[in-house]
Coordinates of C-alpha atoms and ligand atoms in Angstrom, one line a residue:
Chain A
M211 CA 0.0 0.0 0.0
N212 CA 1.2 3.5 -0.6
L213 CA -0.3 6.9 -0.2
D214 CA 0.7 8.0 -3.7
A215 CA -1.8 5.4 -5.1
L216 CA -4.5 7.1 -3.1
Y217 CA -3.7 10.7 -3.2
R218 CA -3.0 11.1 -6.9
E219 CA -2.6 14.7 -8.1
V220 CA -5.8 14.4 -10.1
I221 CA -7.7 13.4 -7.0
M222 CA -6.3 16.3 -5.0
A223 CA -7.1 18.7 -7.7
H224 CA -10.8 17.6 -7.7
H225 CA -10.8 17.9 -3.9
Q226 CA -9.5 21.4 -4.0
H227 CA -11.6 22.5 -6.9
P228 CA -14.7 20.3 -7.0
A229 CA -17.0 20.4 -10.0
G230 CA -20.7 20.0 -10.0
R231 CA -21.5 22.2 -7.1
D232 CA -23.8 24.7 -8.8
P233 CA -27.5 24.5 -8.0
L234 CA -29.7 23.3 -10.9
P235 CA -32.5 25.4 -12.3
E236 CA -34.7 22.4 -12.4
V237 CA -34.6 19.2 -10.3
S238 CA -36.3 15.9 -11.1
A239 CA -35.0 13.9 -8.0
S240 CA -32.8 14.4 -5.0
A241 CA -31.1 12.1 -2.5
H242 CA -29.1 12.6 0.7
G243 CA -26.2 10.3 1.5
Y244 CA -24.4 10.1 4.8
N245 CA -21.6 7.9 6.0
P246 CA -22.1 7.7 9.7
S247 CA -18.7 6.3 10.4
C248 CA -16.8 9.3 9.2
G249 CA -19.2 12.1 8.5
D250 CA -19.0 12.3 4.7
E251 CA -22.2 13.8 3.5
F252 CA -23.7 14.4 0.0
E253 CA -26.8 16.0 -1.5
V254 CA -27.3 14.9 -5.0
N255 CA -29.8 16.6 -7.3
I256 CA -30.5 15.4 -10.8
H257 CA -32.5 16.8 -13.7
V258 CA -33.7 14.3 -16.3
E259 CA -35.0 15.1 -19.7
D260 CA -36.1 12.5 -22.3
G261 CA -34.4 9.7 -20.3
R262 CA -31.1 11.5 -20.2
I263 CA -29.3 13.3 -17.4
A264 CA -29.7 17.0 -18.3
G265 CA -28.0 18.3 -15.1
I266 CA -26.5 17.0 -11.9
Q267 CA -25.4 18.7 -8.7
V268 CA -23.2 16.8 -6.3
D269 CA -22.9 18.9 -3.2
G270 CA -21.2 17.7 -0.1
H271 CA -18.4 17.7 2.4
G272 CA -16.1 15.2 3.8
C273 CA -12.8 13.5 2.9
A274 CA -10.8 14.1 -0.3
I275 CA -11.7 10.8 -1.7
S276 CA -15.4 11.2 -1.4
Q277 CA -15.3 14.7 -2.7
A278 CA -13.1 13.9 -5.7
A279 CA -15.4 10.9 -6.6
G280 CA -18.5 13.2 -6.5
S281 CA -16.7 15.9 -8.6
M282 CA -15.6 13.3 -11.2
L283 CA -19.0 11.8 -11.4
S284 CA -20.6 15.2 -12.0
Q285 CA -18.2 15.8 -15.0
V286 CA -19.2 12.7 -16.8
A287 CA -22.9 12.3 -16.0
V288 CA -24.5 15.0 -18.1
G289 CA -25.8 13.7 -21.4
L290 CA -25.9 10.1 -20.4
K291 CA -29.0 8.0 -20.6
V292 CA -30.1 7.2 -17.0
E293 CA -29.6 3.5 -17.5
L294 CA -26.1 4.1 -18.8
L295 CA -25.2 6.2 -15.7
E296 CA -26.4 3.3 -13.6
D297 CA -24.2 0.9 -15.5
L298 CA -21.3 3.2 -15.2
I299 CA -21.7 3.4 -11.5
D300 CA -21.8 -0.4 -11.3
A301 CA -18.6 -0.6 -13.3
F302 CA -17.0 2.0 -11.0
R303 CA -17.9 0.0 -7.9
S304 CA -16.5 -3.2 -9.4
M305 CA -13.3 -1.4 -10.1
L306 CA -13.1 -0.4 -6.4
K307 CA -13.3 -4.1 -5.6
T308 CA -10.8 -5.4 -8.1
G309 CA -8.4 -2.5 -8.1
E310 CA -7.9 -2.8 -11.9
P311 CA -8.2 0.7 -13.5
D312 CA -11.2 0.4 -15.8
S313 CA -10.2 2.4 -18.9
T314 CA -13.7 2.2 -20.2
L315 CA -14.8 4.5 -17.5
P316 CA -15.1 8.1 -18.7
G317 CA -13.3 11.2 -17.4
D318 CA -11.0 10.9 -14.4
L319 CA -12.9 8.0 -12.7
P320 CA -10.3 5.3 -13.5
V321 CA -7.8 7.2 -11.3
L322 CA -9.8 6.2 -8.3
S323 CA -8.8 2.5 -8.7
G324 CA -6.1 3.0 -6.1
V325 CA -8.7 3.3 -3.5
S326 CA -9.1 -0.5 -3.6
Q327 CA -5.8 -0.8 -1.7
F328 CA -7.4 1.0 1.2
P329 CA -10.5 -1.1 2.1
V330 CA -11.8 1.2 4.7
R331 CA -11.9 4.0 2.1
I332 CA -14.0 2.2 -0.5
K333 CA -17.1 3.5 1.1
C334 CA -15.8 7.0 0.7
A335 CA -15.5 6.7 -3.0
S336 CA -18.8 4.9 -3.3
L337 CA -20.9 7.4 -1.3
P338 CA -21.6 10.0 -4.1
M339 CA -22.4 7.1 -6.5
T340 CA -24.8 5.3 -4.2
T341 CA -26.5 8.6 -3.4
T342 CA -26.9 9.2 -7.1
L343 CA -28.4 5.8 -7.5
E344 CA -30.9 6.7 -4.7
A345 CA -31.9 9.8 -6.6
I346 CA -32.4 7.8 -9.8
A347 CA -34.5 5.3 -7.9
K348 CA -36.9 8.2 -7.0
L349 CA -37.4 9.3 -10.6
Chain B
M12 CA -0.2 -4.8 45.5
T13 CA 1.7 -1.6 45.2
N14 CA 0.5 1.4 47.2
A15 CA -0.7 3.8 44.4
A16 CA -0.3 7.0 46.3
T17 CA 3.4 6.3 47.3
R18 CA 4.5 5.6 43.8
T19 CA 6.5 8.5 42.4
R20 CA 6.7 9.6 38.8
L21 CA 10.4 8.6 38.8
E22 CA 9.4 5.0 39.0
W23 CA 7.4 5.1 35.8
D24 CA 9.3 2.7 33.5
S25 CA 7.7 3.0 30.0
D26 CA 9.9 0.3 28.5
K27 CA 9.0 -2.1 31.1
I28 CA 5.3 -1.3 30.8
R29 CA 5.3 -1.5 27.1
A30 CA 7.0 -4.9 27.1
L31 CA 3.9 -6.3 28.8
F32 CA 1.7 -5.6 25.7
P33 CA 2.2 -8.1 23.0
T34 CA 0.3 -6.0 20.4
L35 CA 3.0 -3.3 20.7
Q36 CA 5.5 -5.7 19.2
R37 CA 3.7 -5.7 15.8
R38 CA 4.3 -3.4 12.9
V39 CA 1.8 -1.6 10.7
A40 CA 2.8 -0.5 7.2
E41 CA 6.4 -1.4 8.1
Y42 CA 6.5 1.0 11.1
P43 CA 6.3 -0.1 14.7
L44 CA 2.7 0.3 15.9
V45 CA 2.0 3.7 17.5
Y46 CA -1.3 3.0 19.2
L47 CA -3.2 6.3 19.9
D48 CA -6.7 4.8 20.0
C49 CA -6.9 3.8 23.7
A50 CA -10.3 5.6 24.1
A51 CA -11.8 3.2 21.5
T52 CA -10.3 0.2 23.1
S53 CA -7.1 -0.3 25.1
L54 CA -4.6 -2.9 24.3
R55 CA -4.4 -5.9 26.7
P56 CA -1.4 -6.9 28.7
E57 CA -0.2 -10.5 28.4
S58 CA -1.3 -11.4 31.9
V59 CA -4.9 -10.5 31.1
I60 CA -4.9 -12.6 27.8
T61 CA -3.3 -15.5 29.7
E62 CA -5.9 -15.3 32.5
G63 CA -8.8 -15.5 30.0
C64 CA -7.2 -18.5 28.3
N65 CA -6.6 -20.2 31.6
F66 CA -10.3 -20.1 32.3
C67 CA -11.0 -21.9 29.1
R68 CA -8.2 -24.4 29.7
H69 CA -9.0 -25.2 33.3
H70 CA -12.6 -24.3 34.4
D71 CA -14.8 -23.6 31.4
G72 CA -18.0 -24.4 33.1
N73 CA -21.3 -22.5 32.9
P74 CA -21.7 -20.6 36.2
H75 CA -24.8 -20.9 38.4
R76 CA -26.1 -23.8 36.3
G77 CA -24.6 -27.1 37.3
M78 CA -23.6 -29.1 40.4
H79 CA -20.4 -30.4 39.0
A80 CA -16.9 -29.2 39.7
L81 CA -16.4 -27.1 36.6
S82 CA -19.7 -25.2 37.0
Y83 CA -18.9 -24.7 40.7
E84 CA -15.5 -23.3 39.9
A85 CA -17.0 -21.0 37.2
T86 CA -19.5 -19.7 39.8
E87 CA -16.6 -19.0 42.1
V88 CA -14.8 -17.1 39.4
Y89 CA -17.8 -14.9 38.9
K90 CA -18.1 -14.3 42.6
S91 CA -14.4 -13.3 43.0
S92 CA -14.6 -11.1 39.9
R93 CA -17.6 -9.2 41.2
Q94 CA -15.9 -8.8 44.5
A95 CA -12.7 -7.6 42.9
V96 CA -14.6 -4.9 41.0
A97 CA -16.6 -3.9 44.2
D98 CA -13.4 -3.6 46.2
W99 CA -11.5 -1.7 43.5
L100 CA -14.2 0.9 42.8
Q101 CA -15.5 1.1 46.4
A102 CA -19.0 -0.3 45.6
P103 CA -21.1 -1.1 48.6
D104 CA -20.7 -4.9 48.1
S105 CA -20.4 -7.5 45.4
S106 CA -24.2 -7.7 44.9
S107 CA -24.1 -4.1 43.7
V108 CA -22.0 -5.1 40.7
V109 CA -24.0 -6.3 37.7
I110 CA -22.1 -8.0 34.8
T111 CA -23.1 -6.7 31.4
R112 CA -21.8 -6.9 27.8
N113 CA -20.4 -3.4 27.9
A114 CA -21.1 0.1 29.1
T115 CA -23.8 0.6 26.4
A116 CA -25.7 -2.5 27.6
A117 CA -25.3 -1.3 31.2
I118 CA -27.0 2.1 30.4
N119 CA -29.7 0.3 28.4
L120 CA -30.3 -1.9 31.5
V121 CA -31.0 1.2 33.6
A122 CA -33.0 3.1 31.0
G123 CA -34.9 -0.1 30.1
G124 CA -35.4 -0.8 33.8
L125 CA -37.2 2.5 34.1
R126 CA -39.7 1.8 31.4
G127 CA -43.2 2.5 32.5
K128 CA -42.0 4.4 35.5
L129 CA -41.8 7.9 33.9
G130 CA -44.6 9.9 32.5
S131 CA -45.3 13.1 30.6
G132 CA -44.3 16.1 32.7
D133 CA -41.2 14.2 33.9
N134 CA -37.8 15.0 32.6
I135 CA -34.4 13.5 32.1
V136 CA -31.3 15.7 32.3
L137 CA -28.3 14.9 30.1
T138 CA -25.5 17.0 28.7
H139 CA -24.4 18.1 25.3
M140 CA -21.3 16.0 25.4
E141 CA -22.8 12.5 25.8
H142 CA -21.6 9.5 23.8
H143 CA -24.5 8.0 21.8
A144 CA -24.5 5.3 24.5
N145 CA -25.6 7.8 27.1
L146 CA -28.1 9.6 24.8
I147 CA -30.1 7.2 22.7
P148 CA -31.3 4.9 25.5
W149 CA -32.7 8.0 27.2
Q150 CA -34.2 9.3 23.9
Q151 CA -36.1 6.0 23.7
L152 CA -37.2 6.2 27.3
A153 CA -38.4 9.7 26.8
K154 CA -40.3 8.8 23.6
Q155 CA -41.9 5.8 25.3
S156 CA -42.9 7.8 28.4
G157 CA -43.5 11.3 27.1
A158 CA -40.8 12.6 29.3
E159 CA -38.8 15.6 28.3
L160 CA -35.0 15.5 27.5
R161 CA -33.0 18.4 28.9
F162 CA -29.3 19.1 28.3
V163 CA -26.7 20.9 30.3
P164 CA -24.9 23.1 27.7
L165 CA -21.2 23.6 27.1
T166 CA -19.0 26.5 27.9
E167 CA -16.8 28.0 25.1
D168 CA -13.9 25.8 26.1
G169 CA -15.9 22.5 26.3
Q170 CA -16.7 22.3 30.0
L171 CA -20.2 21.8 31.3
Q172 CA -22.2 24.8 32.4
T173 CA -22.9 23.4 35.9
D174 CA -24.4 26.7 36.9
M175 CA -27.4 25.7 34.8
L176 CA -28.0 22.6 37.0
P177 CA -30.3 24.4 39.5
S178 CA -32.6 25.5 36.7
L179 CA -32.5 22.3 34.7
V180 CA -32.9 19.8 37.6
D181 CA -36.4 20.3 39.2
D182 CA -38.9 18.2 41.1
R183 CA -40.0 16.5 37.9
T184 CA -36.5 15.3 37.1
R185 CA -36.3 11.5 37.3
V186 CA -32.8 10.9 35.9
V187 CA -29.6 12.9 35.7
A188 CA -27.0 11.1 33.4
V189 CA -23.6 12.5 32.6
T190 CA -20.3 11.3 31.2
H191 CA -17.4 11.2 33.6
V192 CA -14.8 12.0 31.0
S193 CA -15.9 13.2 27.5
N194 CA -14.6 10.8 24.8
V195 CA -14.4 13.8 22.4
L196 CA -13.5 16.9 24.4
G197 CA -11.6 15.1 27.1
T198 CA -13.3 17.1 29.8
I199 CA -13.3 15.6 33.2
N200 CA -16.7 16.5 34.7
P201 CA -17.6 17.3 38.4
I202 CA -19.7 14.2 38.9
A203 CA -20.4 14.7 42.6
L204 CA -22.1 18.0 41.7
F205 CA -24.5 16.2 39.3
A206 CA -25.1 13.5 41.9
K207 CA -25.9 16.1 44.5
A208 CA -28.3 17.9 42.2
A209 CA -30.1 14.7 41.4
R210 CA -30.3 13.7 45.1
R211 CA -31.8 17.0 46.1
V212 CA -34.9 16.2 44.0
G213 CA -35.0 12.5 44.4
A214 CA -33.9 11.7 40.8
F215 CA -31.6 8.8 39.8
S216 CA -28.0 9.8 39.0
L217 CA -25.9 7.8 36.5
V218 CA -22.3 8.4 35.5
D219 CA -20.8 7.0 32.4
S220 CA -17.3 6.2 33.5
A221 CA -16.2 4.4 30.3
Q222 CA -13.4 6.9 29.8
A223 CA -12.5 7.3 33.4
V224 CA -12.0 3.8 34.9
G225 CA -8.4 2.7 34.5
H226 CA -7.3 6.3 33.7
L227 CA -8.1 8.2 36.9
P228 CA -8.7 7.2 40.5
V229 CA -12.4 6.4 40.6
S230 CA -14.6 5.7 43.7
F231 CA -18.2 4.9 43.4
A232 CA -18.7 5.7 47.1
E233 CA -17.0 9.1 46.8
L234 CA -19.0 10.2 43.7
D235 CA -22.1 9.1 45.5
V236 CA -24.1 8.4 42.3
D237 CA -26.9 5.8 42.0
F238 CA -25.4 4.1 39.0
M239 CA -22.0 3.9 37.4
V240 CA -21.2 2.1 34.1
F241 CA -18.0 1.2 32.3
S242 CA -16.5 -1.3 29.8
A243 CA -13.7 -3.7 30.6
H244 CA -12.1 -3.3 27.1
K245 CA -11.4 0.3 27.7
C246 CA -9.3 -0.4 30.8
Y247 CA -6.9 -3.1 29.7
G248 CA -9.5 -5.8 30.0
P249 CA -11.3 -8.1 27.6
A250 CA -14.0 -7.1 25.1
G251 CA -17.6 -8.3 25.6
L252 CA -17.7 -7.3 29.3
G253 CA -19.0 -4.3 31.1
F254 CA -20.3 -3.4 34.5
L255 CA -23.2 -1.6 36.1
I256 CA -22.6 -0.6 39.7
G257 CA -25.6 0.5 41.6
K258 CA -26.7 1.4 45.0
K259 CA -28.9 -1.3 46.4
A260 CA -32.0 0.9 46.8
A261 CA -31.6 2.2 43.2
L262 CA -31.1 -1.2 41.6
E263 CA -34.2 -2.4 43.5
Q264 CA -36.3 0.1 41.6
L265 CA -35.3 -1.2 38.2
S266 CA -37.4 -3.8 36.4
P267 CA -35.4 -6.3 34.6
A268 CA -35.1 -5.4 30.9
E269 CA -34.0 -8.8 29.6
Y270 CA -35.6 -12.1 30.5
G271 CA -34.6 -15.7 30.4
G272 CA -32.4 -18.2 32.2
D273 CA -30.4 -17.2 35.3
M274 CA -32.5 -14.1 36.1
I275 CA -35.4 -16.0 37.6
E276 CA -36.4 -17.7 40.8
Y277 CA -39.7 -19.6 40.3
V278 CA -41.1 -20.2 36.8
S279 CA -44.4 -21.6 35.7
Y280 CA -45.7 -21.7 32.1
E281 CA -47.6 -18.5 32.8
E282 CA -45.5 -16.6 35.3
A283 CA -42.0 -16.1 36.8
T284 CA -40.5 -14.4 39.8
W285 CA -37.1 -12.7 39.6
A286 CA -33.8 -13.8 41.2
E287 CA -32.1 -11.6 43.7
I288 CA -30.0 -8.6 42.6
P289 CA -27.6 -8.7 40.7
Q290 CA -28.6 -12.0 38.9
R291 CA -32.0 -10.4 38.2
F292 CA -30.3 -8.2 35.6
E293 CA -28.1 -10.9 34.1
A294 CA -30.2 -13.0 31.8
G295 CA -28.3 -15.7 29.9
T296 CA -24.7 -16.8 30.0
A297 CA -22.1 -14.0 30.1
N298 CA -18.6 -13.9 28.5
S299 CA -17.0 -16.2 31.2
Q300 CA -13.4 -15.9 30.1
A301 CA -13.7 -12.1 30.1
V302 CA -15.2 -12.2 33.6
A303 CA -12.4 -14.4 34.7
A304 CA -9.7 -12.2 33.1
F305 CA -10.8 -8.8 34.3
P306 CA -9.4 -9.1 37.9
E307 CA -6.0 -9.4 36.2
S308 CA -6.7 -6.1 34.5
I309 CA -7.4 -4.6 37.9
R310 CA -4.2 -6.1 39.3
F311 CA -2.3 -4.6 36.4
I312 CA -3.7 -1.1 36.8
E313 CA -3.2 -1.2 40.5
S314 CA 0.4 -2.4 40.1
L315 CA 1.0 1.1 38.6
G316 CA -1.6 2.9 40.6
T317 CA -4.4 5.0 39.2
A318 CA -2.9 8.2 40.6
A319 CA 0.4 7.5 38.8
I320 CA -1.5 6.5 35.6
R321 CA -3.4 9.8 35.8
A322 CA -0.1 11.8 36.2
H323 CA 1.4 10.0 33.3
E324 CA -1.5 10.5 30.9
K325 CA -1.7 14.1 32.0
E326 CA 1.9 14.7 31.1
I327 CA 1.5 13.0 27.6
T328 CA -1.8 15.0 27.1
A329 CA -0.1 18.3 28.0
Y330 CA 2.7 17.5 25.5
A331 CA 0.3 16.5 22.8
L332 CA -1.8 19.7 23.3
K333 CA 1.3 21.8 23.0
R334 CA 2.6 20.1 19.9
I335 CA -0.8 19.8 18.0
S336 CA -1.9 23.3 18.8
A337 CA 1.4 24.6 17.3
F338 CA 0.1 23.8 13.8
E339 CA -1.2 26.9 12.1
G340 CA -5.0 27.1 12.2
M341 CA -5.4 23.8 14.1
R342 CA -8.5 23.6 16.3
I343 CA -8.3 21.7 19.5
L344 CA -11.6 20.5 20.9
G345 CA -12.2 20.8 24.6
P346 CA -10.3 22.6 27.4
E347 CA -6.8 23.9 26.7
D348 CA -5.5 22.9 30.2
A349 CA -4.4 19.3 30.6
H350 CA -5.5 19.4 34.3
L351 CA -9.1 19.6 33.1
R352 CA -8.9 16.7 30.7
G353 CA -8.5 13.0 30.6
G354 CA -5.9 11.3 28.3
L355 CA -7.1 12.3 24.9
V356 CA -6.9 15.1 22.4
S357 CA -9.4 15.6 19.5
F358 CA -8.6 18.1 16.9
Y359 CA -9.9 19.5 13.7
D360 CA -7.5 20.4 10.9
P361 CA -9.0 22.9 8.5
Y362 CA -6.7 21.6 5.8
V363 CA -6.9 17.8 6.2
P364 CA -10.3 16.1 6.5
P365 CA -10.2 13.7 9.5
H366 CA -10.7 10.6 7.4
D367 CA -7.7 11.4 5.2
M368 CA -5.7 12.3 8.3
S369 CA -6.3 8.9 9.8
T370 CA -5.4 7.1 6.5
I371 CA -2.2 9.0 6.2
L372 CA -1.3 8.5 9.9
D373 CA -2.1 4.8 9.5
E374 CA 0.4 4.6 6.7
H375 CA 2.9 5.8 9.2
G376 CA 1.9 3.1 11.7
V377 CA 0.0 5.6 13.8
A378 CA -3.5 4.5 14.9
V379 CA -5.9 7.3 15.7
R380 CA -9.7 7.6 15.4
A381 CA -11.4 9.7 12.8
G382 CA -15.1 10.5 12.6
H383 CA -17.7 11.7 15.1
H384 CA -16.6 9.2 17.9
C385 CA -20.2 8.3 18.5
A386 CA -21.1 11.9 19.2
Q387 CA -22.8 13.3 16.1
P388 CA -24.9 16.0 17.9
L389 CA -21.8 17.2 19.7
H390 CA -19.9 17.6 16.4
R391 CA -22.8 19.4 14.9
L392 CA -22.9 21.7 17.8
L393 CA -19.2 22.4 17.4
G394 CA -19.9 23.1 13.7
I395 CA -17.6 20.4 12.4
P396 CA -18.5 17.2 10.5
A397 CA -15.9 15.1 12.2
S398 CA -12.6 15.2 14.1
T399 CA -9.4 13.3 14.6
R400 CA -8.7 11.9 18.1
A401 CA -5.5 10.7 19.7
S402 CA -6.0 9.0 23.0
F403 CA -3.5 7.7 25.5
G404 CA -2.9 5.0 28.0
V405 CA -0.2 3.6 30.2
Y406 CA 2.0 2.6 27.2
S407 CA 1.8 6.0 25.5
T408 CA 5.1 8.0 25.3
T409 CA 6.1 11.4 24.0
D410 CA 7.8 9.5 21.1
D411 CA 4.3 8.4 20.2
V412 CA 3.2 12.0 20.1
D413 CA 6.2 12.9 18.0
A414 CA 5.2 10.2 15.5
L415 CA 1.7 11.7 15.4
I416 CA 3.1 15.2 14.8
Q417 CA 5.4 13.8 12.0
G418 CA 2.3 12.2 10.4
I419 CA 0.2 15.4 10.7
T420 CA 3.1 17.3 9.1
E421 CA 3.2 14.9 6.1
A422 CA -0.6 15.1 5.8
R423 CA -0.5 18.9 5.8
K424 CA 2.2 18.9 3.1
L425 CA 0.0 16.8 0.9
F426 CA -3.1 18.8 1.5
T427 CA -1.8 22.4 1.5
R428 CA 0.0 22.0 -1.8
K429 CA -1.8 23.7 -4.7
Y430 CA -3.1 21.3 -7.3
Ligands
LIG665 C1 -17.9 8.0 27.1 C2 -18.3 6.7 26.5 N1 -19.4 6.1 26.9 C3 -19.8 4.9 26.5 C4 -19.0 4.2 25.5 C5 -19.5 2.9 25.0 O1 -18.7 1.8 25.3 P1 -19.0 0.4 24.8 O2 -19.0 0.5 23.3 O3 -17.9 -0.4 25.3 O4 -20.3 0.0 25.3 C6 -17.8 4.8 25.1 C7 -17.0 4.1 24.1 O5 -17.0 4.2 23.0 C8 -17.5 6.0 25.6 O6 -16.4 6.6 25.2

């Protein structure tokens, strides 16, 4: 295990300058996610038009890993069909288990594969994803 | 047994003490383990581990249940364990010592035992610094009975506003429950004051001594509370064992909250009568090897003396406070003065989220706790999502604190760089 695998520059950049924070003009569904063991917290709002993600806001606070994961997700979600976003989240979560960078994942998401070496942190990277799935389930 | 009071600080031999703890021999991430999570669970000395194993090897019977030799011996082990706790903490006698799973179960036993005995218009007085263990059982009792929850607020520096007690505790107060030492702020609370306020109005008083026993001199008699709870695993004892100590008159007013074997006297298909106190509150078989091992924890603690342990932890805490607060912008939770605190320091680093801090420290072999430490409302009140906590025990040294500082320095480097 080494810290460089976890705290990659790309991840730190997302942490310091997170994307996807701006409120949406229209919201189709929202969900709130909380990790009671560490205090990571997310509010995810999505706007869906014609079965596609038209807008996403991933707002939250917590550790660098959870915040970076939320930021990365917000950058790739817009324009995707809702089912495709669900598949993408599934693939992302498998990557966290196997640790193999999944180059089919869009944007910066493959960079988070290093989290798999830190089992207690997998929940951090997953939280914005599971919160997004919860919002989708409410559509 | 060594006389605690006569031990001087000069006799404190860290190397000798540390050698008694097998876990300290291991490495984490290629570094020697620096264990700063004593407040979550303390490590156990070899003698305690051996004593638990010896029970399994030689006695191993179910207490109270059989007429054969092993069961008789197990019953004797329970008796002597209970007596050891009573003697150690100056409880009235061994029948005032109830064996539980942990401190949480002990509080639930009291709160559950008061079900049906409170009504709307009654109130329960707690504080803003309680661990969930000393909050949620009372929330549930309040919900079930319609009683009101009241909270003693905090001062700026994380002490309790005890001057509020006269207005909060009134003739409808039924319970006053307070933590002895805060597991987040470290604050040592004036328990006798709370007990007195409760006594004045005929309310029950309960002290959660989970962070005090094994760290400070603690006397049930001196605090003069109705109930005291603690967990063995936080004072160099085995997990799965805790204690409720109660005054006889107070215990008698509790209904049993768990039912089954061992807690009964006469049973028909329709009805049952209860066993005497303390068995009345001990349904089912307990963790026997833990019960057997705990007197060895007491012997270990008393071989150093609680006054000497307190002095040692205070010294380490003062050093940690000085070093941690030297970081620019670092927020220390709780009183600044080590005299007012137990052996722990929680801090909030505005640059490094607690969870990341803990991962980075772990990579340096340093074990700390990150999160809300089972005190979510307190963290919300402090305006922070979580904190990092370093907590100390007999084996802690200033070298441990230096390793912590080194780790924090590395974490800050990583997090204050511009990306
Ligand atoms: C102040 C305080 N009370 C109660 C508890 C609960 O202890 P246990 O989990 O052993 O029941 C703890 C430990 O986390 C604590 O710090």
